[in-house]
Coordinates of C-alpha atoms in Angstrom, one line a residue:
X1 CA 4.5 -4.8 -2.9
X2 CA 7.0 -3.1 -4.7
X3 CA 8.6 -4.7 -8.3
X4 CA 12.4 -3.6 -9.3
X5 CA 12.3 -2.3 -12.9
X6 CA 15.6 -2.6 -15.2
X7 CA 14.5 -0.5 -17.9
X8 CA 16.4 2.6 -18.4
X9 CA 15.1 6.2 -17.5
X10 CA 12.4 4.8 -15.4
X11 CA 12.1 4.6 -11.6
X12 CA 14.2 1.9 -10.0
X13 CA 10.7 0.4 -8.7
X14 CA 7.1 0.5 -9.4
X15 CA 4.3 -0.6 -7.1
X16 CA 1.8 -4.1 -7.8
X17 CA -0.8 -3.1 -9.9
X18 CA 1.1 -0.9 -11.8
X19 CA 0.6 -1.1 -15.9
X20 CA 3.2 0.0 -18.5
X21 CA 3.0 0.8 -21.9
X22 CA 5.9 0.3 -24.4
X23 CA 5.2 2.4 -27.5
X24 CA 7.9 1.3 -30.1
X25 CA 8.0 1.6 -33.9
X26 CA 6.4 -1.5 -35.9
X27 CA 10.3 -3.0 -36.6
X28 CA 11.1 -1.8 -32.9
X29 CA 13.6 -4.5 -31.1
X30 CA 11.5 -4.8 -28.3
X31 CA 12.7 -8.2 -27.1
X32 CA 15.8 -6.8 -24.7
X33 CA 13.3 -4.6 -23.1
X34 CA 10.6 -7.3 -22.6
X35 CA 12.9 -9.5 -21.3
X36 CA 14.5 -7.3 -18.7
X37 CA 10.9 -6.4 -17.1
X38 CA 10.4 -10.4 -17.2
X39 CA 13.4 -11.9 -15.6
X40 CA 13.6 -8.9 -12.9
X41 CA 12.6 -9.5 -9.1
X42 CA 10.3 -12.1 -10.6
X43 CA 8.8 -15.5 -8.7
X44 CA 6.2 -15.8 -12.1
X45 CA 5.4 -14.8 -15.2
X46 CA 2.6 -15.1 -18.2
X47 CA 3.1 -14.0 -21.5
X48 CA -0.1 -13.8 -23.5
X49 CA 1.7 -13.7 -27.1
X50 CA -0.4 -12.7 -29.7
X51 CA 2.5 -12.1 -32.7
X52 CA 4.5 -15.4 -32.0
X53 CA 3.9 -18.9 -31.1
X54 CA 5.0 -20.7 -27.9
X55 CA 7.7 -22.2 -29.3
X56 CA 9.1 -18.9 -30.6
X57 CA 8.7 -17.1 -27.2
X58 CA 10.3 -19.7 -25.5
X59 CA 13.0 -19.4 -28.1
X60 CA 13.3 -15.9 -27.5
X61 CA 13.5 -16.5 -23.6
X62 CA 16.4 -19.2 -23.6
X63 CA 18.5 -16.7 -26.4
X64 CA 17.9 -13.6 -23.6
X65 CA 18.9 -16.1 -20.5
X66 CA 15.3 -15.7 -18.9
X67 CA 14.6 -18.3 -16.7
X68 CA 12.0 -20.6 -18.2
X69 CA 11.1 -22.7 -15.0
X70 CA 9.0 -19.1 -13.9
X71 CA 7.2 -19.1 -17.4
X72 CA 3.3 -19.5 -18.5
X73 CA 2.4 -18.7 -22.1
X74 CA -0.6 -17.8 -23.7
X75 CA -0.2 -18.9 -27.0
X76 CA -3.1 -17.5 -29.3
X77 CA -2.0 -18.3 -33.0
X78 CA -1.3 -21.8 -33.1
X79 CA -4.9 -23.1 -33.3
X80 CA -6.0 -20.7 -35.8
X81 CA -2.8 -21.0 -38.0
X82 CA -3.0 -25.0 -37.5
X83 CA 0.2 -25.6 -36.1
X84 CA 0.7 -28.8 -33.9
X85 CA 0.2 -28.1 -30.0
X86 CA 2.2 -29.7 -27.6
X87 CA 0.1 -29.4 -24.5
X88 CA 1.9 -28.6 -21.2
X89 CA 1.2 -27.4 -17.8
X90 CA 2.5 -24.2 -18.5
X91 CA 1.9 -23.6 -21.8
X92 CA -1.5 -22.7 -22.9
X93 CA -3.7 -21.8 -25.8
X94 CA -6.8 -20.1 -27.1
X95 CA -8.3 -20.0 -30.6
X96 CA -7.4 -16.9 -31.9
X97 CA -5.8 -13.1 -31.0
X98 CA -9.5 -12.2 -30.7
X99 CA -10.6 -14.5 -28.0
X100 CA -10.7 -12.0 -25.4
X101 CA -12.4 -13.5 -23.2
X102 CA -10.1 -16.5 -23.4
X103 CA -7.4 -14.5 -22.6
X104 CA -8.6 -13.0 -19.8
X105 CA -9.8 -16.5 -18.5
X106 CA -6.3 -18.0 -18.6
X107 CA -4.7 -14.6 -16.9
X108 CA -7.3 -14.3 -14.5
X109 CA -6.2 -18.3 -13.2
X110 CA -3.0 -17.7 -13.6
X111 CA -3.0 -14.9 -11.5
X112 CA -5.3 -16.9 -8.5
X113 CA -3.1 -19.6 -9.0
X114 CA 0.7 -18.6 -8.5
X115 CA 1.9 -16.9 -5.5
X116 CA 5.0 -13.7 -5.1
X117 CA 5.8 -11.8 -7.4
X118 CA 3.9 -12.1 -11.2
X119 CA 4.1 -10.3 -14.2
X120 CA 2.8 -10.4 -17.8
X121 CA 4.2 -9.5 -21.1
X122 CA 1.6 -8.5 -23.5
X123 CA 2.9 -8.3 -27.0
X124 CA 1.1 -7.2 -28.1
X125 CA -2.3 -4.9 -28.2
X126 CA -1.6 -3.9 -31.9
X127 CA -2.0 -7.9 -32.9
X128 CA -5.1 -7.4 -30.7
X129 CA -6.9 -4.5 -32.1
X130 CA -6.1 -6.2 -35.8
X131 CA -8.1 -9.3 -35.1
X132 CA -10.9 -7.3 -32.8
X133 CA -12.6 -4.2 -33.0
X134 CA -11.0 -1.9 -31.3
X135 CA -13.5 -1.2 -28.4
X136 CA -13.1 -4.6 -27.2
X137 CA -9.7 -4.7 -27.0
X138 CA -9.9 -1.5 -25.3
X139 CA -12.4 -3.0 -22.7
X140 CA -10.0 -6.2 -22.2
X141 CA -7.1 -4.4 -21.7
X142 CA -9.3 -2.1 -18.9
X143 CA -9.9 -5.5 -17.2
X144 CA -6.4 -7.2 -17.5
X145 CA -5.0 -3.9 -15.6
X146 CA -8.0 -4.3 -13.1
X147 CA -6.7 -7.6 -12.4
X148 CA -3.2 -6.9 -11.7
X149 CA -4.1 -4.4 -9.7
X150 CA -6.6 -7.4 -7.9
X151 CA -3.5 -9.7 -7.8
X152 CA -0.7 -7.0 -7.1
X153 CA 0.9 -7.7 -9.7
X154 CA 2.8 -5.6 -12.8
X155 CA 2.1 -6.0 -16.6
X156 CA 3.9 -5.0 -19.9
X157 CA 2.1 -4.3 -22.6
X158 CA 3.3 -3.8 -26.3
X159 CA 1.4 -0.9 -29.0
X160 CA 3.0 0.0 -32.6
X161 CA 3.1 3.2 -32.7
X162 CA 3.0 3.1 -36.8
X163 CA -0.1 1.5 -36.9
X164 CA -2.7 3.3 -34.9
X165 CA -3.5 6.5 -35.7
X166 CA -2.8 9.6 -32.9
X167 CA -6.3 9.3 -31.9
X168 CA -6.3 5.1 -31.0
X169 CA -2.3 6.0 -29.7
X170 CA -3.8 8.7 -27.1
X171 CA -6.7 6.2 -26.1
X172 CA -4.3 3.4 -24.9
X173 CA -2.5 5.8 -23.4
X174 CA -4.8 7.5 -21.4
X175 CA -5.3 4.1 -19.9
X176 CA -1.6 4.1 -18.3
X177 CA 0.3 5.0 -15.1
X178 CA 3.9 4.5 -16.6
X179 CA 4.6 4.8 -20.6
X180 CA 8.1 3.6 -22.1
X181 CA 8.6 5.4 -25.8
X182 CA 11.3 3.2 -27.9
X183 CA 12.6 5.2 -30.9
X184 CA 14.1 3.6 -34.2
X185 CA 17.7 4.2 -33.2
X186 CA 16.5 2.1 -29.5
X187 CA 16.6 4.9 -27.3
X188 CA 14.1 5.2 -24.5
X189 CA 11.7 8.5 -23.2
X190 CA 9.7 7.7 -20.3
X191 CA 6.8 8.9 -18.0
X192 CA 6.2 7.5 -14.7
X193 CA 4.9 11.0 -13.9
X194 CA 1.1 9.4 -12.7
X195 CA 2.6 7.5 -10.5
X196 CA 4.4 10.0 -8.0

């Protein structure tokens, strides 16, 4: 199964199971691009937010005209910051940016249980790698691509490039197909090159 992309420079589809990286600056306006990938050719989609709460993502999604009726969320700072939850069937939570395993639980079911065509926003691995050592967030983000490529489906996922070194930067992406560079000024580099 093939998924459209609206992202500029990049191919005009990529195949299920395909990861992309989007390596923007740590005050990078990401949200445009993030929310492109999500309402495009879409049936459902997860975002596991680990640098906002639900409410804010769904805030974000109503101000970009992205269809909320299609949306899960992974909320994974309200519990440790002790905000009120309001618990919902597509809204759900964990304890803290470093419950990996959590994370991967809720992806993995909701994954198994929507059908067509899914994708999930992680924003982002930096928030990630600050809670947990980095090794384990390497690992988990090693199994949440395995698992789109289980389910056929397509993920975003978010790194700062100002706050890993070159060394972590290389790492992450060694582990993609498709990288999407956002400079300061918002334009976009690309390589899909390991895809063709």
């Amino acid at each position: 199964m093939d998924y459209r992309l609206a992202i500029e420079n990049t191919p005009e589809t990529v195949p299920g199971g395909t990861g992309v990286l989007l390596l923007h600056p740590s005050t990078g306006e990401t949200d445009r691009i993030d929310t492109d990938f999500l309402k495009t050719d879409t049936d459902r989609f997860l975002v596991i937010s680990t640098r906002t709460t639900a409410r804010e993502v769904k805030q974000k999604l109503d101000h970009y005209d992205v269809d909320e009726s299609k949306a899960d969320i992974l909320d994974t700072l309200s519990i440790e910051r002790g905000y009120s939850r309001r618990n919902a069937d597509d809204v759900h939570y964990v304890s803290s940016p470093d419950d990996l395993e959590g994370i991967l639980d809720v992806t993995e079911r909701f994954l198994a249980n929507t059908d067509g065509k899914r994708r999930i926003s992680l924003d982002s691995i930096t928030e990630m790698a600050y809670y947990a050592d980095e090794q384990r967030v390497h690992d988990a983000v090693a199994d949440l691509l395995d698992l789109l490529a289980e389910h056929d489906a397509v993920g975003l996922f978010h790194l700062s490039k100002g706050v890993h070194d070159e060394e972590q930067i290389e790492r992450f992406m060694g582990m993609f197909e498709a990288i999407v560079d956002l400079d300061r000024d918002g334009d976009v580099e690309t390589d899909f090159s390991k895809l063709e």
